[in-house]
Coordinates of C-alpha atoms in Angstrom, one line a residue:
Chain K
M172 CA 44.7 16.1 1.2
I173 CA 45.3 12.5 0.8
G174 CA 43.3 10.0 2.8
V175 CA 45.5 7.1 4.6
G176 CA 44.1 4.1 3.5
K177 CA 40.6 5.4 3.0
A178 CA 38.1 6.0 0.5
K179 CA 39.1 9.1 -1.5
Q180 CA 38.2 12.5 0.2
Y181 CA 36.7 15.4 -1.7
G182 CA 37.9 18.7 -0.9
N183 CA 34.6 20.0 -2.2
V184 CA 31.2 18.6 -1.7
L185 CA 30.0 19.4 -5.5
D186 CA 32.9 17.4 -6.6
K187 CA 31.8 14.0 -5.0
P188 CA 29.9 11.8 -7.4
L189 CA 26.4 11.5 -6.7
S190 CA 26.3 7.9 -5.0
R191 CA 23.4 5.7 -6.2
G192 CA 22.9 5.1 -2.7
R193 CA 21.2 1.6 -0.9
Q194 CA 18.4 0.9 -3.5
E195 CA 15.8 -0.1 -0.9
V196 CA 14.1 0.8 2.4
S197 CA 12.3 -1.4 4.8
L198 CA 8.6 -1.5 3.4
S199 CA 7.4 -1.8 7.1
A200 CA 9.1 1.4 8.0
F201 CA 7.5 3.2 5.1
A202 CA 4.0 1.9 5.7
F203 CA 4.2 3.1 9.2
L204 CA 5.8 6.6 8.0
F205 CA 3.0 6.7 5.1
S206 CA 0.4 5.7 7.8
E207 CA 1.1 8.3 9.9
L208 CA 1.4 10.9 6.9
V209 CA -2.3 9.8 6.3
Q210 CA -3.3 9.7 9.6
Y211 CA -2.0 13.5 10.3
N212 CA -3.5 15.0 7.3
Q213 CA -6.6 13.2 8.8
T214 CA -6.7 15.4 11.6
Q215 CA -6.0 18.7 9.5
V216 CA -9.2 18.5 7.4
D217 CA -12.7 18.1 7.5
N218 CA -13.9 16.5 4.0
I219 CA -12.3 13.3 2.0
A220 CA -11.7 16.1 -1.0
E221 CA -9.3 18.2 1.2
L222 CA -7.5 14.9 2.5
E223 CA -6.7 13.9 -1.1
R224 CA -5.8 16.9 -2.1
R225 CA -3.2 17.1 0.8
L226 CA -1.9 14.0 0.1
E227 CA -1.4 14.7 -3.4
D228 CA 0.4 18.1 -2.4
A229 CA 2.9 15.8 -0.2
G230 CA 3.7 13.7 -3.4
Y231 CA 4.0 17.0 -5.5
A232 CA 7.0 17.7 -3.6
V233 CA 8.5 14.1 -3.9
G234 CA 7.8 14.0 -7.8
A235 CA 9.5 17.6 -8.4
R236 CA 12.6 16.4 -6.5
V237 CA 12.3 12.8 -7.9
L238 CA 12.8 14.2 -11.2
E239 CA 15.5 16.4 -10.7
L240 CA 17.4 13.7 -9.2
L241 CA 16.6 11.1 -12.1
C242 CA 17.4 13.4 -14.9
H243 CA 20.7 13.8 -13.2
R244 CA 21.6 10.6 -12.2
D245 CA 20.4 8.4 -15.2
K246 CA 19.9 10.7 -17.9
G247 CA 22.9 12.8 -17.8
N248 CA 21.3 15.7 -16.9
R249 CA 18.9 15.6 -19.9
R250 CA 15.1 15.8 -19.7
E251 CA 12.7 14.2 -21.6
T252 CA 10.9 17.3 -23.7
R253 CA 8.4 15.0 -25.2
L254 CA 5.0 13.7 -24.1
L255 CA 5.6 9.9 -24.9
G256 CA 8.9 10.3 -23.5
I257 CA 8.0 11.6 -20.2
L258 CA 5.4 9.1 -19.6
S259 CA 7.5 6.2 -20.1
F260 CA 10.1 7.9 -18.1
I261 CA 7.5 8.0 -15.5
H262 CA 6.2 4.5 -15.9
S263 CA 9.7 2.8 -16.1
T264 CA 12.5 4.9 -14.6
V265 CA 10.3 6.8 -12.1
W266 CA 8.4 3.6 -10.8
K267 CA 11.2 1.5 -10.9
V268 CA 13.4 3.7 -8.3
L269 CA 10.3 4.4 -6.1
F270 CA 8.4 1.1 -5.9
G271 CA 11.2 -1.1 -7.1
K272 CA 9.3 -2.4 -10.2
V273 CA 8.2 -0.9 -13.7
A274 CA 4.3 0.2 -13.6
D275 CA 2.1 -2.8 -15.1
S276 CA 0.7 -1.1 -17.7
L277 CA 0.8 2.7 -19.2
E278 CA -2.4 3.0 -21.8
K279 CA -4.1 5.8 -23.9
G280 CA -7.3 7.0 -22.4
T281 CA -9.8 5.6 -24.9
E282 CA -12.8 8.4 -24.8
H283 CA -10.1 11.5 -24.7
E284 CA -7.2 12.2 -26.6
D285 CA -5.6 14.2 -23.7
E286 CA -5.9 11.2 -21.2
Y287 CA -3.3 8.6 -20.3
M288 CA -3.6 6.2 -17.6
I289 CA -0.9 4.3 -15.5
S290 CA -2.6 0.8 -13.9
E291 CA -1.0 -1.1 -11.1
K292 CA -2.5 -4.2 -9.6
E293 CA -1.4 -3.3 -6.1
L294 CA 0.0 -0.2 -5.7
L295 CA 2.9 0.0 -2.9
V296 CA 1.3 2.2 -0.8
N297 CA -2.1 0.9 -0.7
R298 CA -0.5 -3.1 0.4
F299 CA -1.7 -2.8 3.6
I300 CA -4.3 -0.5 3.3
S301 CA -8.2 -0.9 3.4
V302 CA -10.3 2.0 3.1
P303 CA -13.6 1.8 5.3
K304 CA -16.9 1.7 3.5
D305 CA -17.8 5.4 4.6
M306 CA -14.9 7.0 2.9
G307 CA -16.5 6.2 -0.5
A308 CA -14.2 6.2 -3.5
F309 CA -10.9 7.7 -1.4
N310 CA -8.0 6.0 -2.4
C311 CA -4.7 6.7 -0.9
G312 CA -2.9 6.4 -4.4
A313 CA -3.6 10.1 -4.2
F314 CA 0.0 10.3 -2.9
V315 CA 1.4 8.7 -6.2
A316 CA -0.8 10.9 -8.4
G317 CA 0.8 13.8 -6.7
I318 CA 4.1 12.4 -7.6
V319 CA 3.1 11.9 -11.2
R320 CA 1.9 15.6 -11.2
G321 CA 5.3 16.8 -9.8
V322 CA 7.2 14.8 -12.3
L323 CA 5.1 15.8 -15.0
D324 CA 4.9 19.6 -13.8
G325 CA 8.7 20.0 -13.7
A326 CA 9.0 18.5 -17.1
G327 CA 6.8 21.2 -18.6
F328 CA 3.4 19.2 -19.1
P329 CA 1.1 20.6 -16.6
A330 CA -1.5 18.1 -16.2
V331 CA -4.4 17.0 -13.7
V332 CA -3.6 13.6 -12.2
S333 CA -6.0 11.5 -10.0
A334 CA -5.7 8.2 -8.2
H335 CA -8.8 5.6 -8.9
F336 CA -9.8 2.3 -7.8
V337 CA -11.0 0.1 -10.7
P338 CA -12.7 -3.2 -9.8
I339 CA -11.3 -6.2 -12.2
E340 CA -13.3 -9.2 -13.1
G341 CA -12.8 -12.3 -10.9
Q342 CA -10.5 -10.5 -8.4
Q343 CA -11.6 -9.6 -4.8
R344 CA -9.2 -6.5 -4.8
P345 CA -9.5 -3.5 -7.3
R346 CA -6.4 -2.2 -9.2
T347 CA -5.2 1.3 -8.7
T348 CA -5.4 3.7 -11.7
I349 CA -3.6 6.9 -12.2
L350 CA -5.4 8.9 -14.6
I351 CA -3.5 11.7 -16.3
K352 CA -5.4 14.2 -17.8
F353 CA -3.0 17.0 -19.8
A354 CA -3.8 20.9 -19.3
E355 CA -5.2 21.9 -22.9
E356 CA -2.2 24.1 -23.2
V357 CA 0.1 20.8 -23.7
I358 CA -2.4 19.6 -26.1
K359 CA -2.7 22.8 -28.1
L360 CA 1.2 22.9 -28.2
L361 CA 1.5 19.6 -29.3
L362 CA -1.2 20.3 -32.2
Q363 CA 0.9 23.3 -33.3
I364 CA 4.0 21.4 -33.5
L365 CA 2.5 19.1 -35.6
K366 CA 1.0 21.2 -37.7
E367 CA 4.1 23.3 -38.3
F368 CA 5.7 20.0 -39.2
F369 CA 3.0 19.2 -42.0
V370 CA 3.4 22.5 -43.3
F371 CA 7.0 22.2 -43.1
V372 CA 6.8 18.8 -45.0
A373 CA 4.4 20.3 -47.5
R374 CA 6.5 23.0 -48.5
K375 CA 9.4 20.7 -48.8
P376 CA 10.2 21.1 -52.5
R377 CA 10.0 18.0 -54.2
K378 CA 13.0 16.9 -56.5
S379 CA 10.8 16.1 -59.4
Q380 CA 10.1 19.8 -59.6
Y381 CA 13.8 20.3 -60.3
C382 CA 14.2 18.3 -62.9
P383 CA 12.1 19.0 -66.0
Chain G
M199 CA -14.6 -30.3 10.1
A200 CA -12.4 -27.5 10.5
A201 CA -9.6 -27.9 13.0
I202 CA -10.3 -24.4 14.6
Y203 CA -13.9 -23.2 15.8
S204 CA -13.5 -19.7 16.4
L205 CA -10.9 -17.1 16.9
F206 CA -10.8 -13.9 19.3
I207 CA -8.3 -10.9 19.6
I208 CA -9.2 -8.9 22.7
N209 CA -7.1 -5.8 23.4
K210 CA -4.9 -5.0 26.3
S211 CA -7.8 -3.7 28.5
G212 CA -10.1 -7.4 27.6
G213 CA -12.3 -5.6 25.3
L214 CA -13.0 -7.8 21.9
I215 CA -11.7 -6.4 19.1
Y216 CA -12.1 -9.1 16.7
Y217 CA -14.3 -12.4 16.6
K218 CA -14.7 -14.8 13.9
D219 CA -16.6 -18.0 14.0
Y220 CA -15.2 -20.9 11.3
G221 CA -17.0 -24.3 12.4
S222 CA -21.1 -24.5 12.2
A223 CA -21.5 -25.9 15.8
G224 CA -21.5 -23.7 18.8
R225 CA -22.0 -20.3 17.2
M226 CA -22.0 -17.5 19.6
D227 CA -24.3 -14.0 19.9
T228 CA -22.2 -11.0 20.2
N229 CA -22.9 -10.8 24.0
D230 CA -21.8 -14.2 24.6
S231 CA -18.4 -13.6 22.7
L232 CA -17.9 -10.4 24.6
R233 CA -18.3 -11.9 27.9
L234 CA -16.1 -14.8 27.2
A235 CA -13.7 -12.5 25.9
S236 CA -13.4 -10.4 29.1
L237 CA -13.7 -13.9 31.0
W238 CA -10.6 -15.0 29.3
H239 CA -8.9 -12.0 29.8
S240 CA -9.4 -12.2 33.4
M241 CA -8.7 -15.7 33.7
H242 CA -5.2 -15.2 31.9
A243 CA -4.3 -12.5 34.3
I244 CA -5.5 -14.2 37.7
S245 CA -3.2 -17.1 36.1
Q246 CA -0.1 -15.3 35.9
Q247 CA -0.7 -14.2 39.8
L248 CA -1.2 -17.6 41.1
S249 CA 1.3 -19.8 39.0
P250 CA 3.9 -21.3 40.9
T251 CA 6.8 -20.7 38.6
V252 CA 8.8 -17.7 38.8
G253 CA 8.1 -15.0 35.2
C254 CA 4.7 -17.0 34.3
T255 CA 3.3 -15.1 31.2
G256 CA -0.1 -16.8 31.7
I257 CA -2.5 -19.6 30.3
D258 CA -1.1 -20.9 26.7
L259 CA -3.5 -23.9 26.4
L260 CA -6.6 -24.8 28.1
R261 CA -7.9 -28.7 27.3
A262 CA -11.0 -29.9 27.5
D263 CA -12.9 -32.9 26.4
T264 CA -14.4 -31.3 23.7
F265 CA -12.1 -28.1 22.7
D266 CA -8.6 -26.7 23.2
L267 CA -8.2 -23.0 23.7
H268 CA -4.8 -22.0 22.3
C269 CA -3.7 -18.6 23.4
F270 CA -0.8 -16.2 22.0
Q271 CA -0.2 -12.9 23.9
S272 CA 1.8 -10.5 22.2
L273 CA 4.6 -8.1 24.0
T274 CA 2.0 -5.2 23.8
G275 CA -0.5 -7.4 25.8
T276 CA -2.9 -7.8 22.5
K277 CA -4.3 -11.5 23.1
F278 CA -5.3 -13.9 20.2
F279 CA -6.9 -16.8 21.0
A280 CA -8.7 -19.9 19.0
I281 CA -11.0 -22.2 20.1
C282 CA -10.5 -25.7 18.3
E283 CA -10.7 -29.7 17.9
P284 CA -9.4 -31.0 20.6
G285 CA -5.3 -32.4 19.9
A286 CA -5.3 -30.0 16.7
P287 CA -1.6 -29.6 16.2
Y288 CA 0.5 -26.2 15.0
M289 CA -2.3 -23.9 16.7
E290 CA 0.6 -21.9 18.0
L291 CA 2.1 -21.1 14.7
L292 CA -1.6 -20.1 13.3
L293 CA -1.6 -17.8 15.8
K294 CA 1.8 -16.7 15.4
G295 CA 0.7 -16.2 11.5
I296 CA -2.4 -14.4 12.4
Y297 CA -0.4 -12.0 14.8
E298 CA 1.4 -11.2 11.8
L299 CA -1.1 -10.4 9.7
Y300 CA -2.6 -8.1 12.5
T301 CA 0.6 -6.2 12.8
D302 CA 0.4 -5.7 8.8
Y303 CA -3.0 -5.2 7.8
V304 CA -4.3 -3.7 10.9
L305 CA -1.6 -1.6 12.7
K306 CA -0.4 -0.2 9.2
N307 CA -4.0 0.8 8.2
P308 CA -4.1 4.5 8.9
F309 CA -7.9 4.1 9.2
Y310 CA -7.7 1.8 12.2
E311 CA -7.8 3.5 15.8
M312 CA -5.9 1.4 18.1
E313 CA -7.7 -0.8 20.8
M314 CA -11.1 -0.2 18.6
P315 CA -12.7 -3.2 16.9
I316 CA -10.9 -4.4 13.6
R317 CA -12.7 -3.6 10.2
C318 CA -10.3 -3.9 7.9
E319 CA -11.4 -5.5 4.5
L320 CA -7.3 -6.9 3.8
F321 CA -7.3 -8.4 7.2
E322 CA -10.3 -10.4 6.7
L323 CA -9.1 -11.3 3.0
N324 CA -5.8 -12.4 4.5
L325 CA -6.9 -14.3 7.6
S326 CA -9.5 -16.6 5.7
Q327 CA -6.6 -17.4 2.9
A328 CA -4.3 -18.1 6.2
V329 CA -7.0 -20.3 7.6
Q330 CA -7.8 -22.1 4.3
K331 CA -4.2 -22.8 3.9
D332 CA -4.2 -24.1 7.7
R333 CA -7.2 -26.7 6.7
V334 CA -5.5 -27.9 3.6
A335 CA -2.3 -28.6 5.2
L336 CA -4.4 -30.6 8.0
L337 CA -6.1 -32.7 5.4
A338 CA -2.3 -33.3 4.0
R339 CA -1.1 -34.4 7.1

């Protein structure tokens, strides 16, 4: 089929290149949609933990899809298989696509080996949201925590992810920290790989042994 | 002296949903502020009916010896009105700015119930910043 002065026609939808699409959507539209999502879920639950879980589940579905899309679009169908690789992929690539900017910081937890934190001074989903005092430490960032969990889970790094408000000195508004705690098996696997690596290095014959 | 003395936001049925005092003089207690809000709501509605001009949207400005009352009504019927110093300039702009803050930080907040009193931390924060900015601009003029 030949297009008459039009863009190239593709007979098969699968031949069509995956367009980068429009990079931005209206923040207001998103804010209203997100607000409705929270309000709807509020009608379905009877405690805050449940609400947090439901928001996280909604985010999980987004995360799983985002991983699939970005691996195809940005990484040429390759996926990060290293822990730090996937974390920095979330911190930069995923954040940039979803929120238009790289996350403010990615840190390793000081107390536990298996914890990592992504901090954001003002999380996009929290931009217009004031959580009432009676809801305690509830954070709508649970949705973003769900996205992170979705990406990590899809990439084979199961983790427990949660969102917390952390007050900053000299600032009226607290920042949001996404706490990532990897499942035991991930850490075990990492240790296993490290161990095997060291055994391999130790076994490697040294040159001097062969040259008398 | 602050240009703006106090700010009221009333919902479409005349209930006071937000009240804030800025001046030190003439503080009102809760009952008085509620009374004033519903009084203004009724006066505004009556003025629309009494006006000789066609398509009148109600009182925008009430001038008295000791104060000016500027009123801004949104399309949905929510009214924002501020009591300020006589002859204070650019009050309509400030009220429109406050309306914008209301749409952002109140209406997009999932924990706010429509037509109910406004208790949103971010709205308070941004409102006080806007009023502060207005004061600084007034001093510079």
